[in-house]
XYZ file of C-alpha atoms in Angstrom:
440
model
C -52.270 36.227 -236.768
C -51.513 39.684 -237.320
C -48.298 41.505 -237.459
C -47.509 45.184 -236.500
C -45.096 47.119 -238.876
C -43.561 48.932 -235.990
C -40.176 48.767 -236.001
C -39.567 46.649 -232.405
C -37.749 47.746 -229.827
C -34.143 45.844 -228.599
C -34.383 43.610 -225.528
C -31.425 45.533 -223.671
C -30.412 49.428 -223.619
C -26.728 49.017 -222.777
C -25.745 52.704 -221.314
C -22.650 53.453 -222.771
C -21.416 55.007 -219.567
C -19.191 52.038 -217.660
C -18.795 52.061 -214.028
C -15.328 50.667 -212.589
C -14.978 48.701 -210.029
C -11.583 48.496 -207.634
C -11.986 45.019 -207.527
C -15.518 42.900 -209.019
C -14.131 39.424 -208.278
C -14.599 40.250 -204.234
C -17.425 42.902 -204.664
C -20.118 41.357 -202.205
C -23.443 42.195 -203.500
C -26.240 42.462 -201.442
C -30.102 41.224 -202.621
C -32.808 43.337 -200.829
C -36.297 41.689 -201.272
C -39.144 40.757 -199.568
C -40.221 37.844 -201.196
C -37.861 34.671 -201.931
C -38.085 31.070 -201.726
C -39.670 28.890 -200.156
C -42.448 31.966 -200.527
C -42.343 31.603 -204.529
C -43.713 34.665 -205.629
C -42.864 35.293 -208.774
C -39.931 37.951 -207.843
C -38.788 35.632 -205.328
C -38.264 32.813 -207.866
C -36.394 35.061 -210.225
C -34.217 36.721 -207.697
C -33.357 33.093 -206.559
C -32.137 32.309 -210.081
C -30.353 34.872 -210.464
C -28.360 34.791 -206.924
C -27.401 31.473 -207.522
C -25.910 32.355 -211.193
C -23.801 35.437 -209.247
C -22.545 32.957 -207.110
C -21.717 30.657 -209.504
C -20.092 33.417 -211.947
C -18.066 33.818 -208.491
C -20.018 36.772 -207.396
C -20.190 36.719 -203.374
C -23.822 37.181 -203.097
C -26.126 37.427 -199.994
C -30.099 37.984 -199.913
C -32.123 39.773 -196.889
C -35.428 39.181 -196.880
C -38.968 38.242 -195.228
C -40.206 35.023 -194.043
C -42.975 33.310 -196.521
C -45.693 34.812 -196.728
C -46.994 35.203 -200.292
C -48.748 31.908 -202.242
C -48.488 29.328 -199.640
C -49.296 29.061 -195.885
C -45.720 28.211 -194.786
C -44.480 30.663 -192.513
C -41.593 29.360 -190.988
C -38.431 29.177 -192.807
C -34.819 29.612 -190.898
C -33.300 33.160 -190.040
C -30.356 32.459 -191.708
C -29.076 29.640 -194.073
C -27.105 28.990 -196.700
C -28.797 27.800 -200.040
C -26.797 26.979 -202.905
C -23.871 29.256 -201.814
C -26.393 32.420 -201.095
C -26.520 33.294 -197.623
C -30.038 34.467 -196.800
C -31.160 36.161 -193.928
C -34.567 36.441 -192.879
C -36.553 39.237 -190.847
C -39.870 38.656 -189.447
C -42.786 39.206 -192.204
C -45.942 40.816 -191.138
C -49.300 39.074 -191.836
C -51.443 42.597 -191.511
C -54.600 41.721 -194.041
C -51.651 39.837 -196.782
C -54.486 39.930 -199.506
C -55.592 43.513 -198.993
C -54.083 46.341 -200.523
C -53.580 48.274 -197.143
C -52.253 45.105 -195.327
C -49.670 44.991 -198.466
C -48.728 48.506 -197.457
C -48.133 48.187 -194.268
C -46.582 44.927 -194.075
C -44.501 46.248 -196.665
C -43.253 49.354 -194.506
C -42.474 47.364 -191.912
C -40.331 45.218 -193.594
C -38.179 48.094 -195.168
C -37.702 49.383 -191.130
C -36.624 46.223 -190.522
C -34.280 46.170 -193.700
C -33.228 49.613 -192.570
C -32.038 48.924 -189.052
C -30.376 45.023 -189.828
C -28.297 47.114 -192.580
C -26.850 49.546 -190.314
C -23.916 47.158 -190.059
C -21.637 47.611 -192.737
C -21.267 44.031 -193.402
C -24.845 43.481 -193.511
C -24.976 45.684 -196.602
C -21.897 44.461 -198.766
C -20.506 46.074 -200.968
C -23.262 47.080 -202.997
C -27.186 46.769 -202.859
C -29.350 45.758 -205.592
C -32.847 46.479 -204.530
C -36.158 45.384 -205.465
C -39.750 47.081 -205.937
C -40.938 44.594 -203.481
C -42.125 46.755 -201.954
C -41.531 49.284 -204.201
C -40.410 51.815 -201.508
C -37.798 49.550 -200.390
C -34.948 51.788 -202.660
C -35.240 53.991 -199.698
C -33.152 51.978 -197.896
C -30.146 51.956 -200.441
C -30.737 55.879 -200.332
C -30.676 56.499 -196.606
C -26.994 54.323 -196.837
C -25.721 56.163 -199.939
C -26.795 59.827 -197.854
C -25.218 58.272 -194.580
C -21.818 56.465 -196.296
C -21.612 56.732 -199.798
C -23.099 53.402 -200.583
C -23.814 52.609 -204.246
C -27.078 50.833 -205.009
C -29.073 49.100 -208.223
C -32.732 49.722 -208.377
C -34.413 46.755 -209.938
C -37.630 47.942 -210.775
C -40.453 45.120 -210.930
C -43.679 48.033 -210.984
C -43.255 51.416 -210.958
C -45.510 52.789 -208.538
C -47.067 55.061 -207.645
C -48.498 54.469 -211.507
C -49.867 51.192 -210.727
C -52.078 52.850 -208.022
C -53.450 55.602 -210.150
C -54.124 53.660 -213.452
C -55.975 51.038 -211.338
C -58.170 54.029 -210.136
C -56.976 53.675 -206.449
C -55.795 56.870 -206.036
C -56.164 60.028 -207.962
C -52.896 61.508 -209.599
C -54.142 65.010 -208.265
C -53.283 63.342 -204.532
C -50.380 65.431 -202.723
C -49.305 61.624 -201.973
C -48.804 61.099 -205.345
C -46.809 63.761 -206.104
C -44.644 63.604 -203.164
C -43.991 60.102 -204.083
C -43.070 60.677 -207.616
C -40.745 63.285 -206.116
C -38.738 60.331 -204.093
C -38.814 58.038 -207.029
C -36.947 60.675 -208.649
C -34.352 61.328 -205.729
C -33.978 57.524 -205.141
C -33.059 56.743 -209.219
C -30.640 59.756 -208.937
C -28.532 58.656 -206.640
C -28.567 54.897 -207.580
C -25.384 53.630 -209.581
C -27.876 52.352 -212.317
C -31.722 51.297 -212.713
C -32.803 48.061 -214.340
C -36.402 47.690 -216.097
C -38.195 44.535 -217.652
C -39.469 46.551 -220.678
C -38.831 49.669 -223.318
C -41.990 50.960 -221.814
C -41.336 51.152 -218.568
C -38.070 53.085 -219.481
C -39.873 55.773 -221.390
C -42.160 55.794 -218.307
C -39.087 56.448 -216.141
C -37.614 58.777 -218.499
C -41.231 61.055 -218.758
C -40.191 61.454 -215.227
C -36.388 62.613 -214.923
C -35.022 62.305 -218.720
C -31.609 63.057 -216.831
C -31.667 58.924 -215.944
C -31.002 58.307 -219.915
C -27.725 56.850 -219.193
C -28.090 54.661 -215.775
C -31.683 52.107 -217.394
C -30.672 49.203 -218.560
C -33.722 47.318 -220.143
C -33.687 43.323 -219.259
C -36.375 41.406 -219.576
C -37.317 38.364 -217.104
C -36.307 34.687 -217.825
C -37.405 31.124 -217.428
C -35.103 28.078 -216.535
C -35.288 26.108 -219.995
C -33.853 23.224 -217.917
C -36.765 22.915 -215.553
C -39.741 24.005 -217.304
C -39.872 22.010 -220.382
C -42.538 20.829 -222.812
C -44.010 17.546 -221.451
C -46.336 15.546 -224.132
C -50.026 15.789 -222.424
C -50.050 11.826 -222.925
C -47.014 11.683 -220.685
C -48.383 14.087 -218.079
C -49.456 12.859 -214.819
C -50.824 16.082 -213.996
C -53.186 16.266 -216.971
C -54.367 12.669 -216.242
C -55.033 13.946 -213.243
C -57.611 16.512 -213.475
C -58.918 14.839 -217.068
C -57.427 17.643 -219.023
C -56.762 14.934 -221.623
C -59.758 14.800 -222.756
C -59.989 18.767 -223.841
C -57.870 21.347 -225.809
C -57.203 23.235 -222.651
C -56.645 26.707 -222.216
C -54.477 27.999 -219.222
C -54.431 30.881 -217.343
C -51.434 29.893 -214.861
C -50.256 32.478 -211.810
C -51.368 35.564 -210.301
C -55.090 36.865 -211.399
C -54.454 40.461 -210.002
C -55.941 43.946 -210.256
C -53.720 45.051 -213.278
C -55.145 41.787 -215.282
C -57.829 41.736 -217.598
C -60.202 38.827 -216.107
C -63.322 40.275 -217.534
C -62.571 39.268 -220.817
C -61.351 35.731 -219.912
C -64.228 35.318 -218.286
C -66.174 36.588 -221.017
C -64.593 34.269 -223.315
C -65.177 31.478 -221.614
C -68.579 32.082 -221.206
C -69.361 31.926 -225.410
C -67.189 29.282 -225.525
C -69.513 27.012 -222.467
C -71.358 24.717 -224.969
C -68.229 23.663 -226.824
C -67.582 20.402 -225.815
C -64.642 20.125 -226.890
C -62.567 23.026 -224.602
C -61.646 23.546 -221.634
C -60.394 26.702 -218.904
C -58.070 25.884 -216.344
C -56.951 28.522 -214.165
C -54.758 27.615 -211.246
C -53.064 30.660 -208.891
C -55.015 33.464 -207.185
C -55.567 36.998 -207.278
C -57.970 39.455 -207.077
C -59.591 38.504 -210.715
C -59.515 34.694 -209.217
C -61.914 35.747 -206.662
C -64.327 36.779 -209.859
C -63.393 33.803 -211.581
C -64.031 31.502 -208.740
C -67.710 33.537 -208.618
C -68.806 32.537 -211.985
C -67.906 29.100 -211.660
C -70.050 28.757 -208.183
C -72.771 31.010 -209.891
C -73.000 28.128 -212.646
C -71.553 30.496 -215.621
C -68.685 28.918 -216.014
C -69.266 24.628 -217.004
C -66.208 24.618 -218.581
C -64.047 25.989 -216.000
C -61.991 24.440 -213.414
C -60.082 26.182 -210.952
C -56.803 24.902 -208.544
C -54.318 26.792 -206.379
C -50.845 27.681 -206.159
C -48.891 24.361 -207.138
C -45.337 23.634 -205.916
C -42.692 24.314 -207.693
C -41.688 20.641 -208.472
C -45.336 20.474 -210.219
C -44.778 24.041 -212.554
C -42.930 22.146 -215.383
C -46.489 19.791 -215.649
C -48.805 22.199 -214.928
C -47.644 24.518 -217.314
C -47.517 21.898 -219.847
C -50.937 21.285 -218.885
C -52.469 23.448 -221.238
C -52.843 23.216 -225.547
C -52.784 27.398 -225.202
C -51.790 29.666 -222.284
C -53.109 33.312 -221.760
C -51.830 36.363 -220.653
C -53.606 39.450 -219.762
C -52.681 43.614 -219.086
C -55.453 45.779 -218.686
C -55.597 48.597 -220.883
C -52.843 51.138 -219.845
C -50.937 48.527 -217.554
C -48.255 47.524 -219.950
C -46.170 50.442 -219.067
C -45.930 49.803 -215.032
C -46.014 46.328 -215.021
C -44.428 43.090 -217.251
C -45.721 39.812 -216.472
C -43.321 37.425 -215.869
C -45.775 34.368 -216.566
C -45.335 34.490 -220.115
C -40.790 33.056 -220.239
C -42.582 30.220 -218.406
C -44.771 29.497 -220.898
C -42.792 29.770 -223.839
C -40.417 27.687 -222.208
C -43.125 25.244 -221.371
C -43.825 25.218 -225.337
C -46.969 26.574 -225.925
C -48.633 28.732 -228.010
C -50.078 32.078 -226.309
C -52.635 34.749 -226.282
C -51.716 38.024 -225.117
C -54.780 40.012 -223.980
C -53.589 43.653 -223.805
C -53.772 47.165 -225.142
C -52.811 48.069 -229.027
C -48.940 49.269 -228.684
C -48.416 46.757 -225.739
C -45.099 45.723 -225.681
C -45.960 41.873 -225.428
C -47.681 42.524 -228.946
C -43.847 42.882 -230.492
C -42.794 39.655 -228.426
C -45.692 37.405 -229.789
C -44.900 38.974 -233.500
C -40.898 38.107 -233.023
C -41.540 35.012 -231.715
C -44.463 33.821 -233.936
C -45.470 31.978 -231.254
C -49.703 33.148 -231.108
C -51.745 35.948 -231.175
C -53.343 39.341 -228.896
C -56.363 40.711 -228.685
C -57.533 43.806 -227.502
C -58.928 44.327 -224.451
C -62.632 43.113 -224.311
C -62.455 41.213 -227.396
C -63.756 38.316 -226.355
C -65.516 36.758 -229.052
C -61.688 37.523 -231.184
C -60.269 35.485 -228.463
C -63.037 32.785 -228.506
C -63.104 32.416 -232.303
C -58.935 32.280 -232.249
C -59.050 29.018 -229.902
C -61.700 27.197 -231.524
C -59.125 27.478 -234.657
C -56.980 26.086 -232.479
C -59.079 23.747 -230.972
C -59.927 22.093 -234.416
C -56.160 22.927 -235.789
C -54.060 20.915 -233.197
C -51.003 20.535 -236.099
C -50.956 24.228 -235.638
C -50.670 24.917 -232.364
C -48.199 22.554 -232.079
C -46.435 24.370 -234.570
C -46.551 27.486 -232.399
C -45.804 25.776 -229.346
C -42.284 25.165 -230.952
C -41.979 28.268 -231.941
C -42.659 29.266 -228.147
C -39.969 27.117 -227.118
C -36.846 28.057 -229.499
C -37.842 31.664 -228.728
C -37.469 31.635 -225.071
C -34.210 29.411 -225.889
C -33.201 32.286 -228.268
C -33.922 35.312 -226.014
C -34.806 34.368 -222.866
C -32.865 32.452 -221.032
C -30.556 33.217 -217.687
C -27.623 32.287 -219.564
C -28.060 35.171 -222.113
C -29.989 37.412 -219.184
C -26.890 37.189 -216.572
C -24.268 39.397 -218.737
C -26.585 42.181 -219.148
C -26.998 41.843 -215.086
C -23.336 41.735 -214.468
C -22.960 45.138 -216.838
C -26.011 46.873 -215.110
C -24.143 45.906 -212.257
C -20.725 47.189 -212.817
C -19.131 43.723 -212.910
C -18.144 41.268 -215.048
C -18.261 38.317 -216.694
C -16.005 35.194 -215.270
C -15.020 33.475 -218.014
C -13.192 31.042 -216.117
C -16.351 29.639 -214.275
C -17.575 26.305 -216.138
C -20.837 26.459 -213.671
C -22.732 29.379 -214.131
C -26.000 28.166 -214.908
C -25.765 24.727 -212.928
C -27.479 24.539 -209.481
């Protein structure tokens, strides 16, 4: 394993500029997103979490949203409910081409109109928004209602876009659309009370952009639920019996496959590693590298690959468990716009991991601090390949790191030491009084 001699940067930027509130203990706050349970996209299953914690700090909280749309084929889910003391309201979600990246866009614009004209109500909006990127023009909403009232907002920024377009080569940054939409990014973050970003990188992004924002980011990374997700023994897990995973040192690519991961070098990987006996691939989600993944194994490239969908949520703590090493991929210049959340789950899970990703990737500190596996660059494959044949042979080992995994996400990355930072970003604060924060 290698270790980088860069000095690593903190978890949280606390601004030291405090916001008052005239009173937090009543201060509704209102959830804008289009993706939350039962459509478990990863966003939705975070923001979820964390409305339920709000609510349980004593935090009125309620969620507007779309109807499922994302992993699963449910589509119906009520218009308005209450789960776990979040009310949630639903709109109608668009279906437009869901996979394609033009559907995305439009079903995404028509969800923020139909944000933008249920929130014309004053009580619809609370007392304060905290907004998603998904979409990631959905801030415009919390703008139009701070122009039109005054109303304060949080952007919680997921991917900054339009970044993720040009790096991925879908649009050129020369594009007057590009420009004009960096230009609202910038109006939107001025006006919000405070921003919130899942990495140091994507601050420095943001700040590259307006380096007036300095004192509204707070850096917080994502979480996993240490309670749910937990290491399960493979001897113990139905789910490996199941698909004969006990038979293999597995490696597990779990979740979304999409255009800002590197598949090509899984895939790659895999493909040196085909005579091995010994090792298996599992990949179970979709995504645009799925599709390319799913290829291979129908072209015959692939022998030691197996493939599986979505699983629900009850399944995630097993499935994740599923695998003796769990991988994580960035393409090169991705680290910056994006953060995968996949990787809390699998330290929490207890498993070792390898980071594919670019040199000076964030994730690269995380794996050092955590000792908990190794990275690779992108399109080393045969670095990856030798690295879980080590493994593979060195079982004591990657049980070791597994551990590791397991008391780092306990350490760091946990709701229970996330929610404070949230409540600050916020402008609230913490009920000490409440015994049943983290409960559900």
């Amino acid at each position: 394993m290698s270790f980088s001699n860069r000095v690593l940067s903190p978890v949280i930027d606390v601004p030291p500029k405090q916001i008052k509130q005239k009173d937090t203990t009543k201060q509704k706050i209102t959830i804008l997103t289009q993706f939350y349970p039962p459509d478990y996209a990863a966003t939705g299953q975070l923001i979820e979490e964390l409305a339920v914690a709000l609510v349980n700090q004593g935090q009125p909280v309620q969620v507007y949203t779309g109807k499922p749309g994302y992993a699963f084929s449910q589509i119906d889910a009520p218009k308005e409910e209450f789960v776990d003391g979040v009310q949630v309201r639903r709109t109608g979600a668009s279906r437009i081409l869901p996979k394609r990246i033009r559907g995305k866009l439009i079903n995404g614009i028509i969800f923020c109109a139909r944000a933008a004209i249920r929130l014309r109500n004053k009580a619809a909006r609370g007392s304060h928004l905290l907004i998603t990127s998904a979409p990631p023009f959905l801030s415009l909403v919390g703008w139009l209602y701070n122009r039109l009232f005054g109303h304060s907002y949080t952007c919680l920024i997921y991917d900054i876009y339009p970044d993720v377009a040009v790096r991925l080569g879908v649009v050129n940054p020369d594009r007057w659309i590009v420009k004009m939409w960096d230009a609202v990014n910038r109006i939107v973050w001025q006006r919000s009370q405070s921003l919130i970003v899942l990495s140091e990188a994507m601050k420095q992004l943001v700040l590259e952009k307006d380096s007036s924002l300095e004192d509204k980011i707070h850096v917080i990374h994502s979480w996993a639920d240490v309670k749910f997700i937990r290491p399960i023994a493979k001897e113990k897990n139905f789910f490996v019996k199941q698909y004969g995973m006990d038979r293999f040192f597995t490696v597990l690519y779990s979740g979304n496959l999409g255009r800002c991961h590197d598949e090509e070098t899984i895939i790659q990987c895999a493909r040196l590693l085909r005579n091995n006996p010994d090792i298996k691939f599992l990949f179970i989600g979709n995504g645009a590298g799925s599709l390319r993944v799913r290829e291979a194994i129908h072209a015959g490239l692939l022998p030691n690959a197996m493939q599986l969908p979505y699983q629900d949520r009850e399944i995630l703590p097993y499935s994740l468990s599923a695998g003796d090493l769990s991988l994580v991929s960035l393409k090169p210049s991705m680290d910056a716009v994006v953060a995968p959340s996949k990787l809390y789950g699998i330290l929490a899970a207890g498993r070792p991991v390898a980071v594919i990703c670019p040199e000076g990737c964030y994730l690269r500190d995380l794996i050092d601090e955590g000792n908990c596996g190794n990275y690779f660059a992108n399109g080393d494959a045969q670095g990856l390949a030798d690295y879980i044949e080590r493994l593979a042979r060195d079982r004591r080992k990657a049980e070791c790191l597994g551990k590791n995994a397991r008391l780092f996400c306990e350490r760091r990355f946990t709701l229970e030491k996330i929610l404070p930072l949230y409540l600050r970003a916020l402008g609230l604060e913490i009920n000490s009084k409440s015994s049943t924060i983290f409960s559900r």
